[in-house]
């Protein structure tokens, strides 16, 4: 049931057009950050405005929307954004990954493999992977344009020199379609392999920084590494305490104030589905 | 047969612009030729330009007018008109120059000072050093001084290092400016031997020698600047 | 000897202000050219134009690349110029902080060029860095230290090694010993002499210090008010300067 005072999905049709134009450009240049005129949204910067604007621009009334935050459908932010879209677009929602047509996510990619009929929308805080070493926007734009990415490997080298291994565990930079180096948003590096040759369209929105970028379906995404220090994903010594899964991303939950803890799937839908299968 | 050095109408004067344009003439209309393999002594009164002539041939002094043609790798080069890279090439492989005083580059060991002309020609460090040490022995510089910078040496020792450096590599044309000044008789004799060896290898020698007996020993003839020029 | 650089009628103005005018010369492999002059002579502006960092108003700069091709620096794309500065060329700044990444370790500084041209083997990059640290007399134990912990002289040597790792043929140096203590300067100059000879480097070196020019360069260009007053072999200009300003400059140097 949509409120009569909002346009479908909150944004005006012209705004949605502007964002879609930017998204088309982003899809045409995989991994390239396209500037867009980010709007005032009814949630502050830092709370997913970029992802919300991308989702709003692409939603149609037939869509089924899933919203997750750190893999869970039931956290405050996920619930809040989901009800925002229910209120402004009236679309159906779901917690089951397989049933969704559009999935908006903060900091995780769902465990369940996606299909060609799905679009994954990422919330991005800082879209610029070079920002940590080069504060000037004028300079980072040049570096992307001229494919000057030596400095990215400098960061990895530093980690190995100081810590014996690459320390980056989330927002791990990767090269898209062999050309642009991008920041996949603060997803754990565990999820990086899922970016590669994914059948779904992957869209990234940064509201405060006013950038969108995209990975078209079946595009190569290679995480940066060294030949003698290849990219590795995280591993646990535990399985999920609830469903027994040994190949999903686990969160450590503190259960009491005596140091008791357990490891549980971060993807709540995956955990539920695995439990049901047993 | 091309001459080793052929000088035409050479004119040199210094103009001191900051001293009201004072002119100091050195010589003018100097004409002379030196054949390949000849050994020639430049003689003349003090101030007539003996050292200056050597410096002009080497390119350290800029001629006011005239030409200095030098045979270099089969071709004739006019030093007066040559481009810097050509003169540098001449100095690397054709013209060697033993100056009157060793210009001391600080902190470089004597054996490396002597080895430098060989290194410039691409010789490996160890081989160049070995040849340098041999030469240092020939000019009677003791082994304990080889790895020390010559800045702390006596005048005579510095001069002998200078000479060793001048004779380290074979040069078809050797310019010697009072090479035995500040040397005792024994060391003078050693230097004379080095010069004779160079002659035997076919080098053309143009030298300024203070002592007549040295001139007679190593030179075929004399060129009197006072007569060859104005 | 192969020609590396051919400069013709190079001029640079800042509005009405002349910085350098009608500069022309050729540079050959292995030559060290010192551009000397006092403050305001235009020598640093000239250097930056030659290195492709500043667009001249007039003139040509032709670089003869390693692959035999001729590159017109003035017309080349920014990508081409930036690439040259990371591979066949080097640029040593007067202040090492301008030529280093101060926020990463010495090893990363040296390795960056290798990583930029596609080296993806950590072990190889690190051993190259160690090799080059040794070459410039920096203890290998300092490889993981930040340049902030280095002395001025060490930073300068690090900057030099960072440039040398891709075996450049031409180095631009802007007062590389400026601001350093005399003993530190001396050590640096010795290092540079050795490297120039051992690596067959061609160097264009800006300095106001004739002693530096004497020690390092085979050729010299004297500049005053944006113009070349005299150019030739270093020993010739220092022992037999022809022009009034050159004579003044040479005679002004205090003998030690």
XYZ file of C-alpha atoms in Angstrom:
764
model
C 0.000 0.000 0.000
C 1.789 3.188 -1.083
C 1.146 6.579 0.437
C -0.540 8.991 -1.978
C 1.885 11.827 -1.150
C 5.031 10.048 -2.491
C 6.006 9.355 -6.067
C 6.733 5.706 -6.652
C 9.888 4.874 -4.670
C 10.145 8.404 -3.298
C 12.265 10.004 -6.029
C 10.764 12.021 -8.877
C 10.723 10.428 -12.303
C 13.307 12.908 -13.575
C 15.606 12.083 -10.702
C 15.244 8.390 -11.380
C 16.024 9.042 -15.023
C 19.180 10.908 -14.071
C 20.293 8.042 -11.856
C 19.491 5.449 -14.507
C 21.534 7.373 -17.044
C 24.439 7.324 -14.634
C 23.895 3.603 -14.038
C 23.855 2.871 -17.766
C 27.165 4.668 -18.075
C 28.498 2.721 -15.112
C 27.443 -0.570 -16.667
C 29.086 0.446 -19.934
C 32.369 1.112 -18.122
C 32.608 -1.655 -15.521
C 34.233 -0.507 -12.288
C 34.405 3.164 -13.288
C 32.991 5.638 -10.763
C 30.288 7.746 -12.397
C 29.354 10.997 -10.652
C 25.652 11.594 -10.071
C 23.575 14.297 -8.470
C 22.891 12.636 -5.153
C 19.622 13.836 -3.603
C 18.507 14.734 -0.111
C 17.039 11.541 1.297
C 14.984 11.039 4.449
C 17.896 9.345 6.109
C 21.274 10.943 6.775
C 24.519 10.386 4.905
C 26.242 7.282 6.147
C 22.965 5.378 6.439
C 22.755 3.989 2.939
C 21.470 6.906 0.887
C 23.492 5.826 -2.145
C 22.125 2.314 -2.138
C 18.609 3.624 -1.507
C 18.786 5.995 -4.476
C 20.006 3.238 -6.791
C 17.268 0.874 -5.620
C 14.645 3.621 -5.940
C 15.764 4.354 -9.483
C 15.497 0.773 -10.690
C 12.397 -0.509 -8.818
C 9.250 -1.424 -10.767
C 5.953 -2.358 -9.088
C 6.482 -6.064 -9.863
C 9.788 -6.229 -8.011
C 10.312 -8.285 -4.873
C 12.797 -6.545 -2.570
C 15.147 -7.986 0.027
C 17.176 -5.680 2.286
C 20.028 -6.969 4.427
C 22.514 -5.374 6.740
C 25.603 -7.401 7.660
C 23.814 -10.362 6.161
C 20.739 -10.098 8.397
C 17.210 -9.113 7.373
C 16.180 -8.256 10.915
C 18.639 -5.596 12.001
C 17.359 -2.100 12.635
C 18.725 -0.624 9.419
C 17.530 -3.427 7.207
C 14.055 -3.253 8.712
C 14.020 0.521 8.423
C 15.012 0.647 4.765
C 12.695 -2.192 3.829
C 9.707 -0.441 5.368
C 10.783 2.797 3.621
C 10.343 1.084 0.268
C 7.105 -0.554 1.321
C 5.788 2.870 2.260
C 6.954 4.695 -0.859
C 6.685 1.969 -3.499
C 4.346 -0.609 -2.126
C 6.412 -3.453 -3.578
C 6.460 -6.963 -2.187
C 9.344 -7.858 0.119
C 11.004 -11.097 1.142
C 13.731 -12.473 3.344
C 14.412 -15.393 1.022
C 17.304 -14.598 -1.304
C 16.016 -16.895 -4.024
C 12.669 -15.092 -4.156
C 14.052 -11.544 -4.441
C 14.452 -9.650 -7.701
C 16.300 -6.725 -6.119
C 18.570 -7.163 -3.089
C 19.941 -4.103 -1.306
C 22.837 -4.916 0.956
C 25.209 -3.354 3.407
C 28.516 -5.148 4.011
C 27.680 -8.654 2.724
C 26.856 -10.616 -0.376
C 24.249 -13.341 0.239
C 25.567 -16.888 0.421
C 22.963 -18.232 -1.977
C 24.151 -17.970 -5.577
C 22.314 -15.290 -7.543
C 20.668 -15.549 -10.950
C 20.425 -13.469 -14.105
C 17.022 -12.225 -12.959
C 18.417 -10.519 -9.877
C 20.065 -7.185 -9.160
C 22.338 -6.684 -6.161
C 22.619 -3.107 -4.867
C 25.530 -2.283 -2.552
C 25.692 0.593 -0.066
C 29.117 2.239 -0.397
C 30.706 4.684 2.092
C 33.960 5.627 0.274
C 33.965 4.627 -3.377
C 37.589 5.609 -4.081
C 40.059 2.749 -3.468
C 43.051 5.074 -3.868
C 41.846 7.593 -1.313
C 43.920 6.178 1.550
C 47.192 6.954 -0.217
C 46.148 9.901 -2.363
C 43.845 12.462 -0.810
C 43.483 14.623 -3.928
C 40.469 13.864 -6.094
C 42.193 15.522 -9.079
C 45.057 13.117 -8.731
C 42.997 9.940 -8.188
C 40.930 10.666 -11.278
C 44.121 10.931 -13.281
C 45.436 7.723 -11.820
C 42.303 5.841 -12.846
C 42.339 7.423 -16.287
C 45.989 6.537 -16.827
C 45.694 3.144 -15.126
C 48.376 4.099 -12.597
C 47.616 1.483 -9.972
C 51.114 0.775 -8.679
C 50.166 2.420 -5.419
C 47.508 -0.237 -4.718
C 50.141 -2.923 -4.657
C 52.289 -0.658 -2.516
C 49.613 -0.982 0.163
C 49.620 -4.772 -0.122
C 53.438 -4.799 -0.047
C 53.413 -2.712 3.130
C 51.068 -5.153 4.817
C 53.213 -8.125 3.934
C 56.393 -6.343 4.995
C 54.961 -5.326 8.355
C 52.599 -8.185 9.163
C 53.704 -11.054 6.994
C 50.420 -11.066 5.120
C 47.918 -8.726 3.578
C 45.988 -7.158 6.445
C 43.003 -5.942 4.481
C 40.037 -8.133 5.396
C 37.190 -6.084 4.025
C 36.721 -3.576 1.207
C 39.454 -5.545 -0.518
C 40.333 -3.866 -3.833
C 39.839 -5.736 -7.072
C 40.323 -5.171 -10.758
C 37.174 -5.140 -12.884
C 37.242 -6.435 -16.462
C 41.011 -6.072 -16.398
C 40.818 -2.290 -16.319
C 39.515 -0.334 -13.334
C 40.504 -1.008 -9.762
C 37.519 -0.578 -7.504
C 36.404 -0.721 -3.915
C 33.721 -3.399 -3.561
C 32.298 -1.619 -0.472
C 33.048 -2.943 3.021
C 32.100 -6.532 2.272
C 34.460 -9.060 3.843
C 37.122 -10.333 1.454
C 35.381 -13.671 1.942
C 32.735 -12.342 -0.455
C 35.111 -11.075 -3.136
C 35.066 -14.301 -5.165
C 31.284 -13.926 -5.452
C 31.779 -10.688 -7.378
C 33.549 -12.519 -10.171
C 31.372 -13.682 -13.083
C 28.207 -13.265 -11.075
C 25.079 -13.830 -13.200
C 23.369 -10.963 -11.396
C 23.855 -7.287 -12.150
C 25.780 -5.631 -9.323
C 25.259 -1.905 -8.703
C 27.071 0.259 -6.191
C 25.814 3.574 -4.797
C 27.662 6.107 -2.651
C 25.277 8.889 -1.593
C 27.589 11.175 0.345
C 30.401 10.877 -2.217
C 27.901 11.094 -5.107
C 29.179 8.190 -7.185
C 27.689 5.075 -8.707
C 29.516 2.172 -10.315
C 28.566 -1.202 -11.683
C 29.678 -4.714 -12.517
C 27.664 -6.144 -15.395
C 26.744 -9.835 -15.225
C 29.519 -12.329 -15.961
C 32.288 -9.769 -15.612
C 35.745 -10.677 -14.416
C 36.614 -9.305 -10.987
C 40.111 -10.187 -9.787
C 41.184 -9.326 -6.253
C 44.648 -7.740 -6.165
C 47.479 -9.866 -4.869
C 51.052 -10.974 -5.446
C 52.092 -14.138 -7.240
C 53.831 -15.346 -4.103
C 51.121 -14.063 -1.744
C 47.913 -15.030 -3.507
C 44.503 -13.780 -2.447
C 42.890 -15.946 0.231
C 39.485 -15.817 1.859
C 38.847 -16.086 5.566
C 38.466 -19.482 7.179
C 37.092 -20.498 10.545
C 37.888 -23.373 12.835
C 34.202 -23.585 13.659
C 30.969 -24.381 11.883
C 27.739 -22.493 12.380
C 26.321 -23.314 15.793
C 22.783 -23.170 14.434
C 22.886 -24.878 11.057
C 26.290 -26.521 10.933
C 27.356 -24.771 7.737
C 31.121 -24.909 7.180
C 31.368 -22.715 4.099
C 29.516 -19.534 5.028
C 30.748 -16.322 6.636
C 30.466 -16.643 10.401
C 29.852 -13.912 12.958
C 31.161 -14.349 16.469
C 28.367 -13.715 18.968
C 29.167 -13.065 22.616
C 26.598 -14.935 24.659
C 27.384 -13.935 28.238
C 29.734 -11.771 30.214
C 31.999 -14.669 31.118
C 33.542 -14.865 27.619
C 31.036 -17.314 26.290
C 30.685 -17.068 22.541
C 29.373 -18.908 19.535
C 29.817 -18.682 15.748
C 26.729 -18.160 13.657
C 26.101 -17.573 9.956
C 26.011 -13.869 9.175
C 23.540 -14.527 6.359
C 20.315 -15.180 8.293
C 18.397 -16.444 5.290
C 21.123 -18.919 4.416
C 21.201 -20.167 7.996
C 17.443 -20.644 8.103
C 17.408 -22.447 4.753
C 20.221 -24.772 5.790
C 18.462 -25.581 9.048
C 15.227 -26.363 7.188
C 17.058 -28.767 4.937
C 18.217 -30.803 7.895
C 99.101 10.779 -44.408
C 96.986 12.789 -41.994
C 98.830 14.544 -39.215
C 98.100 13.680 -35.597
C 97.645 17.382 -34.892
C 97.470 20.199 -37.411
C 97.160 23.774 -36.196
C 96.283 26.659 -38.479
C 96.313 30.338 -37.719
C 95.612 29.792 -34.050
C 94.917 32.912 -32.088
C 94.356 33.063 -28.342
C 93.775 35.982 -26.060
C 91.936 36.453 -22.797
C 89.460 39.285 -22.444
C 88.683 40.169 -18.841
C 85.236 41.691 -19.161
C 84.921 42.552 -15.532
C 88.245 44.328 -15.464
C 87.280 46.908 -18.018
C 87.771 44.588 -20.966
C 91.496 44.141 -20.401
C 93.020 42.004 -23.115
C 95.764 39.512 -22.364
C 97.173 38.175 -25.617
C 98.762 34.737 -25.553
C 99.744 34.139 -29.132
C 98.471 34.652 -32.638
C 98.878 33.088 -36.048
C 100.297 29.885 -34.617
C 100.896 27.291 -37.309
C 102.361 23.875 -36.760
C 101.918 20.202 -37.572
C 102.765 17.083 -35.629
C 102.864 13.718 -37.322
C 101.506 10.476 -35.983
C 104.001 8.869 -33.611
C 106.168 11.983 -33.339
C 107.313 13.186 -29.973
C 107.522 16.956 -29.781
C 108.614 19.358 -27.066
C 106.991 22.790 -26.893
C 109.552 25.366 -25.901
C 109.526 29.094 -25.466
C 109.765 31.846 -22.929
C 107.611 31.922 -19.878
C 104.198 33.382 -20.673
C 104.421 32.645 -24.372
C 101.634 30.098 -24.085
C 103.186 26.633 -23.848
C 100.657 25.322 -21.323
C 97.918 27.258 -23.047
C 98.627 25.454 -26.279
C 98.159 22.097 -24.588
C 94.920 23.289 -23.017
C 93.706 24.543 -26.364
C 94.368 21.169 -27.959
C 92.548 19.449 -25.113
C 89.617 21.837 -25.301
C 89.984 23.317 -21.833
C 90.755 26.663 -23.380
C 88.558 28.156 -26.069
C 90.516 29.450 -29.064
C 89.810 32.994 -30.110
C 90.157 31.968 -33.760
C 91.895 29.434 -35.956
C 91.703 25.667 -36.114
C 93.163 22.692 -34.291
C 92.676 19.520 -36.281
C 93.133 16.271 -34.425
C 93.142 12.778 -35.883
C 90.530 10.758 -33.981
C 89.447 7.257 -34.890
C 90.434 7.752 -38.499
C 88.732 11.111 -38.987
C 89.830 14.714 -38.557
C 88.124 16.787 -35.881
C 88.582 20.501 -35.443
C 88.650 20.926 -31.691
C 87.866 24.636 -31.996
C 84.563 23.978 -33.711
C 83.669 20.568 -32.280
C 80.510 19.985 -30.271
C 80.953 19.154 -26.575
C 80.039 15.510 -27.021
C 82.653 15.194 -29.747
C 85.369 16.643 -27.535
C 84.298 14.341 -24.723
C 84.630 11.448 -27.114
C 88.082 12.676 -28.142
C 89.128 12.812 -24.502
C 87.791 9.376 -23.757
C 89.688 7.540 -26.430
C 92.245 9.717 -28.201
C 93.699 12.580 -26.219
C 95.256 11.968 -22.836
C 96.376 14.877 -20.740
C 98.752 14.933 -17.818
C 98.221 18.254 -16.118
C 100.756 20.025 -14.068
C 98.796 19.565 -10.880
C 96.557 16.782 -9.791
C 93.089 18.139 -9.345
C 92.143 16.292 -6.232
C 88.682 14.903 -6.080
C 88.312 14.340 -2.390
C 87.611 10.961 -0.858
C 88.516 8.950 -3.944
C 91.286 6.416 -3.365
C 94.494 6.800 -5.355
C 93.953 3.498 -7.116
C 90.479 4.637 -8.200
C 91.805 7.975 -9.416
C 94.252 6.108 -11.620
C 91.670 3.537 -12.700
C 89.173 6.133 -13.848
C 90.264 6.475 -17.494
C 89.994 2.708 -17.818
C 86.555 2.645 -16.187
C 85.446 5.375 -18.601
C 86.298 2.991 -21.406
C 84.131 0.316 -19.864
C 86.707 -1.781 -18.068
C 85.453 -3.740 -15.060
C 86.317 -2.393 -11.631
C 88.661 -5.154 -10.499
C 90.606 -5.302 -13.727
C 90.936 -1.517 -13.846
C 92.157 -1.425 -10.252
C 94.767 -4.063 -10.963
C 96.163 -2.088 -13.860
C 96.070 1.035 -11.745
C 98.051 -0.646 -9.001
C 100.653 -1.758 -11.471
C 101.109 1.795 -12.630
C 101.238 3.129 -9.119
C 104.073 0.700 -8.465
C 105.880 1.935 -11.533
C 105.783 5.479 -10.232
C 106.917 4.285 -6.848
C 103.753 4.916 -4.833
C 103.858 2.373 -2.007
C 101.017 -0.073 -1.589
C 99.953 1.337 1.751
C 98.875 4.531 -0.028
C 96.833 2.915 -2.787
C 93.499 2.987 -0.965
C 94.010 6.472 0.457
C 92.750 9.671 -1.188
C 95.690 11.642 -2.612
C 94.599 14.855 -0.913
C 96.853 14.023 2.010
C 99.866 13.092 -0.111
C 102.943 15.214 -0.653
C 103.232 17.309 -3.806
C 105.541 14.813 -5.410
C 103.300 11.899 -4.544
C 100.266 13.692 -5.935
C 102.102 14.370 -9.139
C 103.077 10.735 -9.482
C 99.463 9.681 -9.000
C 98.575 12.207 -11.682
C 101.109 10.704 -14.037
C 99.969 7.164 -13.345
C 96.444 8.262 -14.207
C 97.673 9.853 -17.431
C 99.372 6.657 -18.550
C 96.764 4.158 -17.318
C 94.967 3.919 -20.628
C 96.613 3.996 -24.002
C 96.069 7.294 -25.749
C 97.105 7.849 -29.355
C 97.833 11.475 -28.458
C 99.423 12.404 -25.139
C 99.690 15.951 -23.862
C 102.191 16.334 -21.048
C 102.441 19.573 -19.106
C 105.649 19.632 -17.049
C 105.082 16.045 -15.918
C 108.262 15.862 -13.884
C 107.966 19.129 -12.014
C 108.415 18.569 -8.274
C 109.941 15.118 -8.764
C 113.380 13.999 -7.691
C 115.839 12.520 -10.161
C 114.892 8.917 -9.509
C 111.204 9.507 -10.064
C 111.890 11.680 -13.061
C 113.656 8.735 -14.625
C 110.645 6.498 -13.956
C 108.375 8.964 -15.682
C 110.719 9.161 -18.634
C 110.470 5.397 -18.946
C 106.702 5.589 -18.996
C 106.877 8.189 -21.750
C 109.265 6.036 -23.761
C 106.912 3.084 -23.400
C 104.063 5.197 -24.702
C 106.194 6.264 -27.652
C 107.032 2.651 -28.342
C 103.323 1.876 -28.452
C 102.921 4.492 -31.168
C 101.531 7.421 -29.213
C 102.073 10.937 -30.454
C 103.561 13.006 -27.665
C 103.321 16.771 -27.235
C 104.991 17.909 -24.080
C 106.243 20.869 -22.124
C 109.408 19.854 -20.294
C 111.336 22.048 -18.002
C 114.620 20.190 -18.337
C 116.545 20.088 -21.588
C 117.858 16.594 -20.931
C 114.304 15.282 -20.742
C 113.496 16.902 -24.055
C 116.523 15.322 -25.614
C 115.712 11.931 -24.188
C 112.107 11.517 -25.289
C 111.477 14.054 -28.043
C 112.239 13.990 -31.755
C 112.166 17.751 -32.124
C 111.182 21.009 -30.546
C 108.538 23.549 -31.488
C 109.414 27.031 -30.391
C 106.225 28.968 -29.802
C 108.078 32.215 -30.108
C 108.977 31.261 -33.686
C 105.810 29.482 -34.774
C 103.556 32.309 -33.715
C 103.503 36.013 -33.107
C 77.296 8.075 -28.690
C 73.560 8.188 -29.102
C 71.644 11.409 -28.864
C 69.092 11.355 -26.048
C 67.519 14.769 -26.032
C 67.250 17.520 -28.594
C 66.002 20.876 -27.338
C 65.173 23.639 -29.789
C 64.193 27.247 -29.161
C 62.549 26.471 -25.855
C 60.802 29.404 -24.228
C 58.566 29.767 -21.203
C 56.681 32.851 -20.092
C 54.511 33.435 -17.063
C 52.246 36.120 -18.471
C 54.609 38.890 -19.435
C 57.371 37.544 -17.228
C 60.102 35.738 -19.116
C 61.261 32.591 -17.352
C 63.488 31.122 -20.042
C 64.059 32.134 -23.614
C 65.302 30.423 -26.746
C 67.086 27.546 -25.045
C 68.663 24.996 -27.346
C 71.060 22.075 -26.848
C 71.564 18.390 -27.520
C 72.263 15.829 -24.830
C 74.023 12.544 -25.488
C 74.054 9.272 -23.558
C 76.235 9.413 -20.468
C 76.630 13.197 -20.462
C 76.068 15.179 -17.312
C 74.883 18.699 -18.073
C 74.881 21.208 -15.242
C 72.567 24.183 -15.579
C 74.043 26.820 -13.328
C 72.849 30.235 -12.432
C 71.758 32.349 -9.559
C 68.228 32.582 -8.162
C 65.815 33.814 -10.753
C 67.936 32.703 -13.661
C 65.171 30.401 -14.876
C 67.102 27.185 -14.413
C 64.468 25.353 -12.391
C 61.715 26.427 -14.776
C 63.822 25.122 -17.632
C 64.344 21.816 -15.880
C 60.641 21.372 -15.285
C 59.884 22.156 -18.927
C 62.471 19.621 -20.056
C 60.986 16.941 -17.796
C 57.545 17.545 -19.238
C 56.207 18.901 -15.948
C 55.586 22.392 -17.286
C 54.325 23.177 -20.774
C 56.614 25.617 -22.619
C 55.207 28.465 -24.669
C 57.460 27.783 -27.593
C 59.996 25.281 -28.828
C 60.529 21.550 -29.118
C 61.881 18.870 -26.864
C 62.614 15.637 -28.663
C 63.457 12.562 -26.637
C 64.991 9.526 -28.331
C 63.456 6.586 -26.522
C 64.957 3.259 -25.601
C 62.983 1.632 -28.392
C 64.457 4.028 -30.925
C 61.306 6.094 -31.304
C 61.346 9.835 -31.065
C 58.915 11.409 -28.596
C 57.997 15.077 -28.840
C 57.660 15.855 -25.167
C 55.675 19.036 -25.707
C 53.059 17.298 -27.839
C 53.020 13.976 -25.999
C 49.991 12.984 -23.936
C 50.091 13.363 -20.192
C 49.965 9.569 -19.926
C 53.078 9.242 -22.081
C 54.973 11.852 -20.080
C 53.996 10.367 -16.736
C 55.006 6.957 -17.988
C 58.426 8.228 -19.085
C 59.006 9.729 -15.667
C 58.349 6.317 -14.115
C 60.473 4.265 -16.478
C 63.173 5.758 -18.702
C 63.464 9.001 -16.782
C 64.011 9.959 -13.188
C 63.459 13.182 -11.293
C 65.267 13.983 -8.082
C 63.739 16.879 -6.176
C 65.626 19.232 -3.952
C 63.406 18.261 -1.044
C 63.235 14.494 -0.833
C 59.715 14.705 0.551
C 58.526 15.834 -2.874
C 59.942 12.747 -4.475
C 59.037 10.109 -1.910
C 55.900 8.612 -0.452
C 56.582 9.541 3.139
C 53.744 7.397 4.460
C 55.110 4.056 3.307
C 58.313 2.176 4.031
C 61.593 2.647 2.175
C 61.187 -0.736 0.542
C 57.738 0.178 -0.740
C 59.102 3.456 -2.062
C 61.716 1.693 -4.122
C 59.363 -1.097 -5.148
C 56.583 1.211 -6.303
C 57.981 1.733 -9.786
C 58.344 -1.984 -10.246
C 54.781 -2.532 -9.102
C 53.635 0.235 -11.398
C 55.106 -1.523 -14.415
C 53.468 -4.796 -13.492
C 55.834 -6.671 -11.190
C 53.604 -8.936 -9.119
C 56.122 -10.988 -7.169
C 56.573 -9.743 -3.616
C 59.840 -11.594 -3.099
C 61.367 -10.173 -6.250
C 60.221 -6.644 -5.448
C 61.689 -6.864 -1.967
C 65.026 -8.207 -3.111
C 65.265 -5.478 -5.750
C 64.589 -2.945 -3.024
C 67.320 -4.456 -0.860
C 69.742 -4.363 -3.749
C 69.107 -0.722 -4.445
C 69.305 0.274 -0.815
C 72.742 -1.282 -0.779
C 73.682 0.559 -3.926
C 73.025 3.900 -2.278
C 74.676 2.937 0.993
C 71.528 2.659 3.086
C 71.637 -0.251 5.542
C 69.272 -2.980 4.430
C 67.954 -3.224 7.977
C 66.169 0.084 7.332
C 64.088 -1.316 4.479
C 60.853 -1.399 6.461
C 61.346 1.959 8.129
C 59.375 5.009 7.107
C 61.319 7.831 5.430
C 60.226 10.009 8.329
C 62.833 8.190 10.377
C 65.572 8.890 7.837
C 68.035 11.767 7.953
C 68.033 14.322 5.133
C 70.963 12.738 3.363
C 69.449 9.270 3.645
C 66.140 10.514 2.285
C 67.930 11.962 -0.695
C 69.723 8.695 -1.331
C 66.410 6.875 -0.997
C 64.903 9.247 -3.535
C 67.734 8.525 -5.926
C 67.410 4.760 -5.557
C 63.641 4.989 -6.023
C 64.321 6.552 -9.405
C 67.066 4.159 -10.414
C 65.162 0.910 -9.940
C 63.766 0.996 -13.493
C 67.206 1.699 -15.000
C 66.432 5.125 -16.383
C 68.620 6.589 -19.095
C 68.051 10.222 -18.166
C 67.818 11.803 -14.731
C 66.694 15.303 -13.930
C 68.038 16.681 -10.678
C 66.981 19.906 -9.019
C 69.639 21.056 -6.552
C 69.963 17.518 -5.193
C 72.448 18.510 -2.505
C 70.766 21.730 -1.477
C 70.015 22.070 2.189
C 72.270 19.219 3.274
C 75.254 19.462 5.589
C 78.556 19.679 3.742
C 79.788 16.261 4.759
C 76.443 14.782 3.791
C 76.609 16.634 0.488
C 80.042 15.251 -0.172
C 78.939 11.696 0.410
C 75.952 12.177 -1.848
C 78.063 13.657 -4.606
C 80.482 10.755 -4.452
C 77.575 8.368 -4.733
C 76.153 10.236 -7.681
C 79.482 10.305 -9.498
C 79.816 6.580 -9.082
C 76.278 5.839 -10.179
C 76.504 8.077 -13.234
C 79.634 6.292 -14.338
C 78.546 2.770 -13.488
C 75.062 3.062 -14.940
C 75.910 5.220 -17.941
C 73.310 7.748 -16.867
C 72.739 11.027 -18.616
C 71.892 13.758 -16.148
C 70.541 17.280 -16.378
C 71.396 18.900 -13.106
C 70.335 22.282 -11.844
C 72.631 23.841 -9.297
C 73.815 27.197 -8.105
C 76.957 25.599 -6.705
C 79.860 25.576 -9.154
C 81.733 23.056 -7.031
C 78.903 20.583 -7.512
C 78.958 21.290 -11.221
C 82.724 20.798 -11.330
C 82.505 17.492 -9.508
C 79.617 15.955 -11.373
C 79.235 17.453 -14.795
C 81.036 17.199 -18.080
C 79.069 20.035 -19.657
C 77.706 23.249 -18.309
C 75.141 25.864 -19.244
C 75.275 29.257 -17.553
C 71.941 31.034 -17.255
C 71.113 34.578 -16.361
C 67.684 36.190 -16.460
C 66.205 33.342 -18.423
C 68.848 33.248 -21.115
C 71.779 30.974 -21.749
C 74.834 33.143 -21.414
C 77.370 30.474 -22.245
C 77.461 26.730 -22.670
C 80.279 24.276 -23.193
C 82.537 21.816 -21.451
C 82.587 22.253 -17.694
C 86.334 22.590 -17.414
C 86.382 25.086 -20.252
C 83.751 27.317 -18.703
C 85.397 27.154 -15.305
C 88.941 27.760 -16.548
C 88.359 29.928 -19.614
C 84.919 31.572 -19.341
C 84.248 33.738 -22.361
C 81.227 35.807 -21.399
C 81.207 38.613 -18.838
C 78.589 36.979 -16.621
C 80.338 33.610 -16.698
C 83.587 35.273 -15.746
C 81.837 37.051 -12.917
C 80.246 33.854 -11.669
C 83.458 31.866 -11.770
C 85.495 34.553 -10.088
C 82.859 34.968 -7.377
C 83.324 31.506 -5.987
C 85.256 31.611 -2.749
C 88.286 29.359 -2.948
C 88.658 26.972 -0.052
